[in-house]
Coordinates of C-alpha atoms in Angstrom, one line a residue:
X26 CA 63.8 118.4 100.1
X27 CA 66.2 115.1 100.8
X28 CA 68.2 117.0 102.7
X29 CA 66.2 119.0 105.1
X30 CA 64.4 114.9 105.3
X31 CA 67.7 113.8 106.5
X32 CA 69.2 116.4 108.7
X33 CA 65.4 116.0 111.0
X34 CA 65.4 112.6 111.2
X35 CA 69.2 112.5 112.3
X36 CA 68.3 115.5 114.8
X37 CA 65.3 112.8 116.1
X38 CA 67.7 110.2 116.3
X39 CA 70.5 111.8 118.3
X40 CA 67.8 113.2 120.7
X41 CA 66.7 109.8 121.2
X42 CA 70.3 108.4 121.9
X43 CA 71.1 111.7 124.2
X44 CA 68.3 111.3 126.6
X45 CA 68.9 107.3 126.6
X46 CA 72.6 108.1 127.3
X47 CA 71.6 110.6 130.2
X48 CA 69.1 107.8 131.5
X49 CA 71.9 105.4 131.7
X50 CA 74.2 108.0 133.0
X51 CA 71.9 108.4 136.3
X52 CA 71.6 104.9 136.3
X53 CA 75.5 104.4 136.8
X54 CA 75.2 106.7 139.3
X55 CA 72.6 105.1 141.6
X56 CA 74.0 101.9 141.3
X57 CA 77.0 103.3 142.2
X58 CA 76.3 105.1 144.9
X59 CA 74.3 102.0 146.3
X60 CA 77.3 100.3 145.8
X61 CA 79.6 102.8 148.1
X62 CA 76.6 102.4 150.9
X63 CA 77.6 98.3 150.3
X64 CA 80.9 98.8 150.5
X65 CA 80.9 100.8 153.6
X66 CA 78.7 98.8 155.5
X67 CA 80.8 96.0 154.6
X68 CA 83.8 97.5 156.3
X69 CA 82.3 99.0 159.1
X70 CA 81.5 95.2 160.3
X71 CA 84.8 94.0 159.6
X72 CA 86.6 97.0 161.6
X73 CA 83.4 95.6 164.2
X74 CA 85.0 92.4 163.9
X75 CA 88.8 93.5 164.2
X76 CA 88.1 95.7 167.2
X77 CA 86.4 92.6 168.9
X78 CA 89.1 90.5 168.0
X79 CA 92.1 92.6 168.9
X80 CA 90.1 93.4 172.5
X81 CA 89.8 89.3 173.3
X82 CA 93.4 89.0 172.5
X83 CA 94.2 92.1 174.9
X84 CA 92.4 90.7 177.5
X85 CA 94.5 87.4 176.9
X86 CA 97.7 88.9 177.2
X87 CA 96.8 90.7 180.3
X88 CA 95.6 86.7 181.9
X89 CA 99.5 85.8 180.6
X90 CA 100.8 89.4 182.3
X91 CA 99.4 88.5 185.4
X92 CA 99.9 84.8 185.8
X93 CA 104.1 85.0 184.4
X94 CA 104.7 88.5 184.6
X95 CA 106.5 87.4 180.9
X96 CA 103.7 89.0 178.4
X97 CA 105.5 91.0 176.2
X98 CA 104.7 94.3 176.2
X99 CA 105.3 95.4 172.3
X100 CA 102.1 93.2 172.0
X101 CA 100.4 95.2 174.0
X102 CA 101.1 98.1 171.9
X103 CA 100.3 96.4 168.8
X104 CA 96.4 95.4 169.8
X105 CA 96.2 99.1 171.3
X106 CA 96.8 100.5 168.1
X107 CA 94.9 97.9 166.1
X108 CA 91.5 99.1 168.3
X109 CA 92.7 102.7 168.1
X110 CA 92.7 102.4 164.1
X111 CA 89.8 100.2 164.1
X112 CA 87.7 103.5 166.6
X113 CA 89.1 106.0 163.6
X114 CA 87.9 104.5 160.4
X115 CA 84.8 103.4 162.4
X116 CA 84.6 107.1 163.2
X117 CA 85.3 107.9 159.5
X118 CA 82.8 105.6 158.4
X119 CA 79.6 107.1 160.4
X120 CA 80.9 110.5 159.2
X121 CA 79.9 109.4 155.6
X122 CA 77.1 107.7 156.4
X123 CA 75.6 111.1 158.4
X124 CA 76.1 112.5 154.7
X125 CA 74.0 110.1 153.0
X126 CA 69.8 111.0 153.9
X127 CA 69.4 106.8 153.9
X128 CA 71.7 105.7 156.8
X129 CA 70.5 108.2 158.9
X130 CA 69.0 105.5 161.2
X131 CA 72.0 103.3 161.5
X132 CA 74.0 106.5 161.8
X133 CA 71.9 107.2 164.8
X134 CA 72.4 103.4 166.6
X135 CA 76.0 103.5 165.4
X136 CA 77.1 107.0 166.4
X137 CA 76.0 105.9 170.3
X138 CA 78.0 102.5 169.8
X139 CA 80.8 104.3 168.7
X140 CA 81.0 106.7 172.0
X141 CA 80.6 104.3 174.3
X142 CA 83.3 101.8 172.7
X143 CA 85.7 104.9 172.7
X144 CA 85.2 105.2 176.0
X145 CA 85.7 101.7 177.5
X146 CA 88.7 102.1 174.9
X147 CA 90.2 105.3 176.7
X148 CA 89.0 103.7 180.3
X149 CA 90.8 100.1 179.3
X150 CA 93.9 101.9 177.6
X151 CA 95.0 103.8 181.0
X152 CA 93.8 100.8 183.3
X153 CA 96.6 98.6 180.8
X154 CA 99.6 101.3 180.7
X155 CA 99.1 101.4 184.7
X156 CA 99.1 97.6 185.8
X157 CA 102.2 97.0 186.9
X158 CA 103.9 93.3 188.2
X159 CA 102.7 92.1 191.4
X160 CA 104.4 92.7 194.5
X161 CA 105.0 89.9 197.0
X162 CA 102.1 89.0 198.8
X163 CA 101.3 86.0 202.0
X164 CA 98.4 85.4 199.4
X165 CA 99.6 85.6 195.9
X166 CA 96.3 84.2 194.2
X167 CA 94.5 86.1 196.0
X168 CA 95.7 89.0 194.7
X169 CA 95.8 88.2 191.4
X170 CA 92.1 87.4 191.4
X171 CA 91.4 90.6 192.9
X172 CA 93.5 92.4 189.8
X173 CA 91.5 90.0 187.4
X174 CA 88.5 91.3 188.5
X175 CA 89.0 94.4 188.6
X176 CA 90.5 94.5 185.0
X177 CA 87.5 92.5 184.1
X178 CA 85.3 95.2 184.9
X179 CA 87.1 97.6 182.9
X180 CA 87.1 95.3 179.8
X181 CA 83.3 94.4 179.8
X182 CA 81.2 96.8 181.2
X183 CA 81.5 100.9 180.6
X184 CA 79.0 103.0 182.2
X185 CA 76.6 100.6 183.2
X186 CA 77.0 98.8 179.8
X187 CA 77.8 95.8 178.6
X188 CA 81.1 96.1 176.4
X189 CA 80.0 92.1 175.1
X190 CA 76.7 92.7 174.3
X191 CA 76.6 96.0 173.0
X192 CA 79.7 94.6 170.2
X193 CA 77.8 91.8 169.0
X194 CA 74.6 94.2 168.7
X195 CA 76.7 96.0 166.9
X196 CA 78.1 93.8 164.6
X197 CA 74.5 92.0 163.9
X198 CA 73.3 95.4 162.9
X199 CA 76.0 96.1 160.5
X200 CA 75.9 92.5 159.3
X201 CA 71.8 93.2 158.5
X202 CA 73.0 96.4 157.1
X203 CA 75.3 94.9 154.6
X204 CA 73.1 92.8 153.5
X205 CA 70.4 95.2 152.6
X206 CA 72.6 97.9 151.1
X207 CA 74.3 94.9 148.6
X208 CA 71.1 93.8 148.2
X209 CA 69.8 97.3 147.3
X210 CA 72.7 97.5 145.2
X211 CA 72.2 94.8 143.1
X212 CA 68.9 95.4 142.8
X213 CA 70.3 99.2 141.0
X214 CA 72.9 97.5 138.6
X215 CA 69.6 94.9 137.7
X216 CA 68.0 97.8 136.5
X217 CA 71.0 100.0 135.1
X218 CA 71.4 96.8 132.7
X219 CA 67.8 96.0 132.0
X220 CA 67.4 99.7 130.7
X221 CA 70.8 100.0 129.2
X222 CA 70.1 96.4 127.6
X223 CA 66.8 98.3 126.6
X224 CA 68.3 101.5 125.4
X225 CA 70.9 99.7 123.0
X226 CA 68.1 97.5 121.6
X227 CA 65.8 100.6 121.3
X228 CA 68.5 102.4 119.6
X229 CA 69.6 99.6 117.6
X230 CA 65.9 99.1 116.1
X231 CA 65.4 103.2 115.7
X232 CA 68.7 103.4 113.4
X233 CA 68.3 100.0 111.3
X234 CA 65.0 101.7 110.3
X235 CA 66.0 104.8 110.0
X236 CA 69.4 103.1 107.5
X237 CA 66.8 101.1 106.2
X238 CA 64.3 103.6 104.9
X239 CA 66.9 106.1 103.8
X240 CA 68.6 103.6 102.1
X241 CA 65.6 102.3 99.8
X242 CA 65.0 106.1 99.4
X243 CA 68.5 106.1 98.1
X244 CA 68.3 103.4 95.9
X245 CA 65.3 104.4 94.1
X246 CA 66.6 108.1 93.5
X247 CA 70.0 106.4 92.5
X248 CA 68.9 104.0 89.8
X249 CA 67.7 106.7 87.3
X250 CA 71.5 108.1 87.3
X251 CA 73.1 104.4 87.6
X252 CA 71.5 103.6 84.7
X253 CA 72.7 106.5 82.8
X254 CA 76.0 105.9 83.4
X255 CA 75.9 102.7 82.2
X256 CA 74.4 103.9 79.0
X257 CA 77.2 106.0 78.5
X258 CA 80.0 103.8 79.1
X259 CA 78.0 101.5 76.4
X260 CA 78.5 104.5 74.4
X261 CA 75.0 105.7 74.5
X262 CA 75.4 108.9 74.5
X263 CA 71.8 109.8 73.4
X264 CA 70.6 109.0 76.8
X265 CA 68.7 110.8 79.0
X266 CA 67.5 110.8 82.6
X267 CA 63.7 112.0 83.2
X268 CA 63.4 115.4 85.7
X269 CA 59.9 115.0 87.9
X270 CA 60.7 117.8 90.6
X271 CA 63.6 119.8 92.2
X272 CA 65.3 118.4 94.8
X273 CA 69.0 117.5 94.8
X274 CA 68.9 114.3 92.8
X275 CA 67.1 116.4 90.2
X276 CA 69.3 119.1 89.8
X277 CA 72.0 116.0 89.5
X278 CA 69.4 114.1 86.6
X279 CA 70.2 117.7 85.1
X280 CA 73.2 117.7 85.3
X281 CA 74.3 114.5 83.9
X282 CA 72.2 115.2 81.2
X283 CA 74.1 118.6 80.3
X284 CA 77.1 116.8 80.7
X285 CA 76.1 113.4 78.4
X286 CA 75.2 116.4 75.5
X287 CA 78.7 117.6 75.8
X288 CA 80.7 114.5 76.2
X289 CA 78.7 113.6 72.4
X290 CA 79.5 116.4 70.8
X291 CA 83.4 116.3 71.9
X292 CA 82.8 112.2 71.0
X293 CA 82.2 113.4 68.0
X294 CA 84.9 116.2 67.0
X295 CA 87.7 113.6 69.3
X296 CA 86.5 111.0 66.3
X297 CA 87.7 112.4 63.7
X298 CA 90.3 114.4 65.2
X299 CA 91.8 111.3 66.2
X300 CA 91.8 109.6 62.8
X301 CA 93.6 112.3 61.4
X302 CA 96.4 112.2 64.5
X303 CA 96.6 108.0 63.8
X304 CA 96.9 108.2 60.9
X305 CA 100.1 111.1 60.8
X306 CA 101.6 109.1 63.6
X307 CA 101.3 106.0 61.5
X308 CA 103.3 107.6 58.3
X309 CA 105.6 109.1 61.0
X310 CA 106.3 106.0 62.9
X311 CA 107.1 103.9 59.8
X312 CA 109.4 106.8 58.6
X313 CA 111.5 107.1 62.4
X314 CA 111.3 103.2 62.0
X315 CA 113.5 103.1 58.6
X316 CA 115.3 105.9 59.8
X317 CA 116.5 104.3 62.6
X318 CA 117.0 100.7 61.1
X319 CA 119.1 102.4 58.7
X320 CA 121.2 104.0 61.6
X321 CA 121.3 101.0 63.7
X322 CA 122.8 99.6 60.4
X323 CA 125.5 102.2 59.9
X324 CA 126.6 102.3 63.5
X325 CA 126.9 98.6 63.6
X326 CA 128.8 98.3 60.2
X327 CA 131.1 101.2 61.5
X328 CA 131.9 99.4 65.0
X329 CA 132.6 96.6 63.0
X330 CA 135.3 97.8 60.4
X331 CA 137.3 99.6 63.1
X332 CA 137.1 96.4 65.1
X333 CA 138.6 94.7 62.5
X334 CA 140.9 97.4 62.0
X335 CA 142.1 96.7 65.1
X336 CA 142.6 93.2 64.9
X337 CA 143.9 93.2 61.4
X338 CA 146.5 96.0 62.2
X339 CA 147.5 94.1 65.7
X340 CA 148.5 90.8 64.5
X341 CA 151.1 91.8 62.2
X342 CA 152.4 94.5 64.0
X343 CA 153.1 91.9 66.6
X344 CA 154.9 89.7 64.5
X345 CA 157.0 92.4 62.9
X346 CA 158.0 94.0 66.4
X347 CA 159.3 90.3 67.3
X348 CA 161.5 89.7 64.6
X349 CA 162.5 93.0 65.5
X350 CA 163.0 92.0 69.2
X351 CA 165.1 88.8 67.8
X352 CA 167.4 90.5 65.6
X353 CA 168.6 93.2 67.8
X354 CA 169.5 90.8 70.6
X355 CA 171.2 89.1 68.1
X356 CA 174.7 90.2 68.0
X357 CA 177.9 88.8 66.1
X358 CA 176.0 86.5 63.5
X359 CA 175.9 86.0 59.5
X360 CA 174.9 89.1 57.6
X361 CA 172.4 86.0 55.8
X362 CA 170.5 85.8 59.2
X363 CA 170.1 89.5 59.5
X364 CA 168.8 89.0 56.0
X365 CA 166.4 86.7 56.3
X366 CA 164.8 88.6 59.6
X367 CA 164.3 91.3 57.9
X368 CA 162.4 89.6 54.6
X369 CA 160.2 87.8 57.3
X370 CA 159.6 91.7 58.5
X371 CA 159.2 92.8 55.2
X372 CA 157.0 89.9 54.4
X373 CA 154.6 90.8 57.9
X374 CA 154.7 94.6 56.9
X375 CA 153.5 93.6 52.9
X376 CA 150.8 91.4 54.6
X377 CA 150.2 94.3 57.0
X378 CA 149.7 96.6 53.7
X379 CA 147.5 93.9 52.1
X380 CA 145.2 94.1 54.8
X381 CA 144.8 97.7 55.1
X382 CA 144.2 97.3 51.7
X383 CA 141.3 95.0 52.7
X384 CA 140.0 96.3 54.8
X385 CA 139.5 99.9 53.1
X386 CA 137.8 97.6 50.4
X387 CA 135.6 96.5 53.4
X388 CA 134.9 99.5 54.6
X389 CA 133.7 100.7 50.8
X390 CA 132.1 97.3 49.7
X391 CA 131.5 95.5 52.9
X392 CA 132.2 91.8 54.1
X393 CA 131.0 90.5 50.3
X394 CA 134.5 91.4 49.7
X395 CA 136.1 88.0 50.8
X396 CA 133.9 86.5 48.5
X397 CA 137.1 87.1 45.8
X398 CA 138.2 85.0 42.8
X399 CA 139.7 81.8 43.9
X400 CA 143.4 80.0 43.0
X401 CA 145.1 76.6 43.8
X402 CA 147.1 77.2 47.3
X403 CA 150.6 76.4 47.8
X404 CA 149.6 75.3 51.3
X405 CA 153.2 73.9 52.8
X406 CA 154.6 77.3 52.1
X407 CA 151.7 79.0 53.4
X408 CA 152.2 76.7 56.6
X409 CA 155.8 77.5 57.0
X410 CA 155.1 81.4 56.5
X411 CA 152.5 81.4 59.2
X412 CA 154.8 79.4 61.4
X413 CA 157.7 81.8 60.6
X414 CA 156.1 84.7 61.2
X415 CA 154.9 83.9 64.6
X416 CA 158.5 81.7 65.3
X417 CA 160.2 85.2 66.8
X418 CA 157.3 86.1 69.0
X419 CA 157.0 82.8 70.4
X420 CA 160.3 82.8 71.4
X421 CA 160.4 86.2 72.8
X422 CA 157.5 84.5 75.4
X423 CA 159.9 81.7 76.0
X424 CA 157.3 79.1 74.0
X425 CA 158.0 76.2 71.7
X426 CA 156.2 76.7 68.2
X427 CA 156.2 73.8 65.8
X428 CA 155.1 72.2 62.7
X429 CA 153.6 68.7 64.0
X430 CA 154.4 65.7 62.4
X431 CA 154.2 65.3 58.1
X432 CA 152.2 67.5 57.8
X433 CA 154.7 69.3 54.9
X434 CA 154.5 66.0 53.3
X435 CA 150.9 65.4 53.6
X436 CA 150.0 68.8 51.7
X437 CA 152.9 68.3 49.2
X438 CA 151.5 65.2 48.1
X439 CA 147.9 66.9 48.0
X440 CA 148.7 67.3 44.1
X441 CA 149.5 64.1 43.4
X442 CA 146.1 62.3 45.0
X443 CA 144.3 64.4 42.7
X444 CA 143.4 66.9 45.4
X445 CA 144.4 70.7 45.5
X446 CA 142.5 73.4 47.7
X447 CA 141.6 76.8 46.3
X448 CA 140.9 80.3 47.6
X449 CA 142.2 83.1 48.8
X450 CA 146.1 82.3 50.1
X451 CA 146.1 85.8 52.0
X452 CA 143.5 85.4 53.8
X453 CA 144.0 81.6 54.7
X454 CA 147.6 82.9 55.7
X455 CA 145.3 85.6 58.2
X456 CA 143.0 82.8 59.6
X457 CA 146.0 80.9 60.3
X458 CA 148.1 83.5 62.1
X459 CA 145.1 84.4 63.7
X460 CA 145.3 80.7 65.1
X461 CA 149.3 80.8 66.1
X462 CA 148.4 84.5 67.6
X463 CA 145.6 83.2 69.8
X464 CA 147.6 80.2 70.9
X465 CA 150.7 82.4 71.5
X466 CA 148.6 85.1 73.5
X467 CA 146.5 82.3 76.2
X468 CA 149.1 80.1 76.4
X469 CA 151.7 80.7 79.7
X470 CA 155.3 80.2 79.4
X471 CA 156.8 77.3 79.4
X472 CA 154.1 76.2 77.2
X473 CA 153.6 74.2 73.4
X474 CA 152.2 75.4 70.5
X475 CA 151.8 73.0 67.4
X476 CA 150.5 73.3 64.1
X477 CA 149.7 70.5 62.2
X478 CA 147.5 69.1 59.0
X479 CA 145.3 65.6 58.1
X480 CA 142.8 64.8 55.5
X481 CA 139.5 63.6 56.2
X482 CA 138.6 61.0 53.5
X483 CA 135.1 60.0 55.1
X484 CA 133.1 62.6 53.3
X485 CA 132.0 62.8 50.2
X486 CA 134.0 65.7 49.6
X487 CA 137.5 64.9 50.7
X488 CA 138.3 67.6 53.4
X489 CA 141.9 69.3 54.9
X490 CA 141.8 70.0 58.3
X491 CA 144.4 72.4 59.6
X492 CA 144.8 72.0 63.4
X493 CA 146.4 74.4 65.7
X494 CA 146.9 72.9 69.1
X495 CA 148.2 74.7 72.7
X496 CA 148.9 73.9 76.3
X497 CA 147.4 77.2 77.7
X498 CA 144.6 78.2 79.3
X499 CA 141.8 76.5 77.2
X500 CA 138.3 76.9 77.4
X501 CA 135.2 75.3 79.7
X502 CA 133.1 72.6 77.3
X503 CA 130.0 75.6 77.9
X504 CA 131.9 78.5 76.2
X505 CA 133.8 76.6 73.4
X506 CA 130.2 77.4 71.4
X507 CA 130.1 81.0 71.6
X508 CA 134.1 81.4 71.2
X509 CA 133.1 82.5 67.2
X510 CA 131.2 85.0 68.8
X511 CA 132.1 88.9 67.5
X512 CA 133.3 90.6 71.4
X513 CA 132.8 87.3 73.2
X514 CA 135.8 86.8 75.1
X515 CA 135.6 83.9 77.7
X516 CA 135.9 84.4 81.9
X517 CA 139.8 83.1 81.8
X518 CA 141.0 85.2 78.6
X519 CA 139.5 88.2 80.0
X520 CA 141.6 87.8 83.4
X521 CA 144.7 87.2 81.3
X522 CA 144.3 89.4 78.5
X523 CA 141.8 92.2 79.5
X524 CA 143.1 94.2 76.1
X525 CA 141.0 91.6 73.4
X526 CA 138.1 92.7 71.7
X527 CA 137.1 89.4 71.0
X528 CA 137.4 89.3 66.9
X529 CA 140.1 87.3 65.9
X530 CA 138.1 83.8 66.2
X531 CA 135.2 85.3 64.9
X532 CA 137.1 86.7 62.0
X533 CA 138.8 83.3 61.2
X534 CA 135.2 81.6 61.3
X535 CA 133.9 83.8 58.5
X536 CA 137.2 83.6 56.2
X537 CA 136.4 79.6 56.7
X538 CA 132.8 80.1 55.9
X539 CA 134.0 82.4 52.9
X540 CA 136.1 79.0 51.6
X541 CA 132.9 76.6 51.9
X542 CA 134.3 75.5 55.3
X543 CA 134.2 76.0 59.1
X544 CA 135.7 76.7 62.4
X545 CA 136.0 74.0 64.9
X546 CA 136.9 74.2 68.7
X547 CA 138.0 71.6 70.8
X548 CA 139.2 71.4 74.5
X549 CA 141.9 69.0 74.8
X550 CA 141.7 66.5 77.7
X551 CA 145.6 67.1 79.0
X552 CA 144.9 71.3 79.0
X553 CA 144.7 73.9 75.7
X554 CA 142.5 74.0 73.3
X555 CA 142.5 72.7 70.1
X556 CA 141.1 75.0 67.2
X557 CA 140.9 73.6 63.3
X558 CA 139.9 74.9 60.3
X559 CA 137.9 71.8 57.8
X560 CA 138.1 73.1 54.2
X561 CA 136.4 71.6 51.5
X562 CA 139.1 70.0 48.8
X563 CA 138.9 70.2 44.9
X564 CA 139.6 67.9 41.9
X565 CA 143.5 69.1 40.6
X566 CA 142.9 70.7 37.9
X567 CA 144.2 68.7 34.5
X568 CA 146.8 70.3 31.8

């Protein structure tokens, strides 16, 4: 089986790496312990050395306390102690080397060094503390010689021994034993890194082969089953995988193949169970399609007729309430100008009628309404209605509102070029109070409002072109396009007038496009906008 295969050659191969891990592990150690036997040797010379040291410089401080009686005696104290700490962690030293089997020999030579240095130490300590100045003397060199001397005595020879030859022995044994215990510790890290060196290449080798043959072993078991998944996501689900024996990765061959006969029988019934869904979803998705055209339709034909409702109903109402406005602050006048307010009301509130009228008929027969039967327009009366309807609310926001120039005379002698323009003279009339309203409503007070009339000659078709021109707020070159816009309002009529929906241009542009004309915005260079409506003219017609 693949698996029992596997699980002994892993057990081989982390047998291998434990014992070459616990090899290596006793490796470290020697080397490290050879390297504590270097270490120690190495410090035992140097407290060899120190203790020498600190002994020549006592013996030079005594020469200075006996030739000035000046030496100062905290100095003293200071190489005391030195040699005193250098005896302890000599002492300290030997200890750990009686512990270790290999230094028993220079524990042996040491350990007898070490007594007789502590006592010359003890012997040359008291001798120190007791000197004490000379006293006079007849002979004062003599004297001191005969302290020197005696000091001398203490300093280089205890017990027979020579204090100067037995530290240099001393020091050249520990210097020899240095160097053999770093040498003997290099030698241990050598080998700790030839056979860890080894042990890592070893182990390196014994895996790669092991990866290597279970990998091909893989690979060849593997490709049946590779293969057969590829023929399945080609859609061949007749494939099959051959079954040899009964290990893991043929109980898998059988397997897939189990599982390849049941994916092509559900192919199969998913087939035509899906044709059936596509094609229901199909019919239903072109039905919820017109359905909701159809809505979007309705919705947008309903926002639309109350918008204009709106707009239609606002515009009169405004005029009406500013004749209203004019005529009660009047006070004390003609009964003829009370008159002729209220027939300017009563005019406003018929137009108001007529386009409720409208726009009912909108509302049952849509926007193909304006396309109406057309009549010759009396357009210098229409002009002065327009202006006299919106005269009382342009006073009430303290603006001038005027007819510019000849124009009356221009359209009156329309007829007699030969020229008359025909439509519908309602719902001219709107476009143009539309104008006026939108002139009255962006422009601040004091402000200008004119409107005026030319005839463009250049064309083919002679055209009229009714101008409406403000000093208000105006419009940016960038937004005079989409002013026709249905619920396009621009950035500066939104801060001034947040209530607008944004209809009334748009509404004027489509009674112009009704009339075989157009809309046409201009910004005017000294503020205000300019807005025109360019109609197409007719022949008169002859009696």
């Amino acid at each position: 089986m693949f698996k029992a295969r596997l699980s002994v050659w892993l057990g081989v191969l982390v047998a291998v790496v434990a014992t070459q891990f616990a090899v290596v592990v006793w490796l470290v150690n020697q080397s490290e312990l050879e390297r504590s036997r270097s270490l120690r040797a190495k410090d035992a010379l140097v407290q060899y050395l120190d203790l020498a040291a600190n002994k020549q410089r006592l013996k030079v401080w005594f020469a200075q306390y006996l030739l000035t009686d000046a030496a100062p005696v905290p100095l003293r104290d200071r190489y005391l102690e030195r040699m005193q700490a250098s005896l302890v962690e000599l002492e300290r030293l030997h200890a750990l080397e009686a512990a270790d089997p290999s230094d028993q020999a220079i524990e042996t030579v040491s350990r007898q060094t070490l007594a007789a240095l502590q006592t010359n130490f003890e012997a040359l300590r008291a001798q120190i503390l007791q000197a004490q100045p000379h006293t006079p003397h007849p002979n004062p060199s003599s004297e001191r010689a005969t302290v020197w001397d005696e000091m001398l005595g203490v300093f280089d020879i205890s017990q027979g021994q020579d204090m100067r030859t037995l530290i240099a022995e001393a020091i050249r044994l520990q210097e020899t034993h240095s160097r053999a215990t770093e040498a003997a510790a290099q030698t241990a890290l050598e080998r700790s890194r030839r056979l860890a060196i080894f042990s890592i290449l070893s182990t390196i080798a014994l895996s790669m082969g092991f990866v290597a043959y279970f990998a091909w072993d893989i690979r060849r078991r593997m490709a049946p089953l590779l293969d057969g998944t590829l023929a399945l996501q080609a859609g061949r689900m007749e494939h099959r995988i051959a079954v040899h024996g009964r290990d893991e990765f043929d109980r898998l061959s059988l397997s897939f193949n189990r599982m390849a006969e049941e994916i092509q029988l559900h192919r199969a019934n998913e087939a035509s169970q899906r044709q059936r869904l596509e094609d229901a979803v199909a019919q239903r998705t072109q039905d919820l399609h017109a359905a909701n055209q159809q809505l979007l339709e309705i919705d947008r034909s309903r926002r639309q007729f109350f918008a204009n409702i709106s707009h239609e109903l606002r515009t009169p109402t405004t005029a009406i309430l500013g004749e209203a406005e004019i005529s009660l602050r009047r006070s004390g006048h003609a009964e003829s100008v009370y008159r002729e307010a209220l027939e300017r009301v009563a005019a406003t509130a018929r137009q108001l009628g007529a386009r409720i009228a409208e726009l009912m008929s909108v509302a049952r027969q849509g926007e193909d309404s304006l396309q109406g039967e057309r009549h010759p327009i009396d357009m210098p009366a229409l002009l002065q209605q327009a202006l006299e309807q919106q005269r009382g609310a342009a006073a009430a926001q303290g603006l001038d509102l005027q007819l510019q120039g000849q124009a009356l005379e221009l359209l009156q002698a329309l007829p007699g070029q030969g020229l008359q323009l025909r439509g519908q003279a309602a719902k001219l009339g709107q476009a143009l109070t539309i104008l006026l309203d939108n002139a009255l409503r962006y422009t601040p007070s004091p402000g200008s409002v004119r409107l005026g009339a030319s005839l463009d000659l250049a064309t083919p078709q002679p055209r009229l072109v009714l101008c409406v021109e403000d000093s208000g707020i105006g419009m940016a070159p960038e937004e005079l396009g989409r002013a026709s816009e249905r619920y396009w309002r621009a950035e500066a009529a939104r801060r001034l007038r947040p209530e607008g929906m944004g209809l009334g241009l748009a509404i004027a542009a489509d009674i112009a496009a009704a009339h075989e004309g157009r809309l046409e915005l201009q910004a005017r260079p000294e503020g205000g906008c300019r807005a025109c409506l360019i109609l197409p003219l007719d022949a008169a017609a002859q009696d």
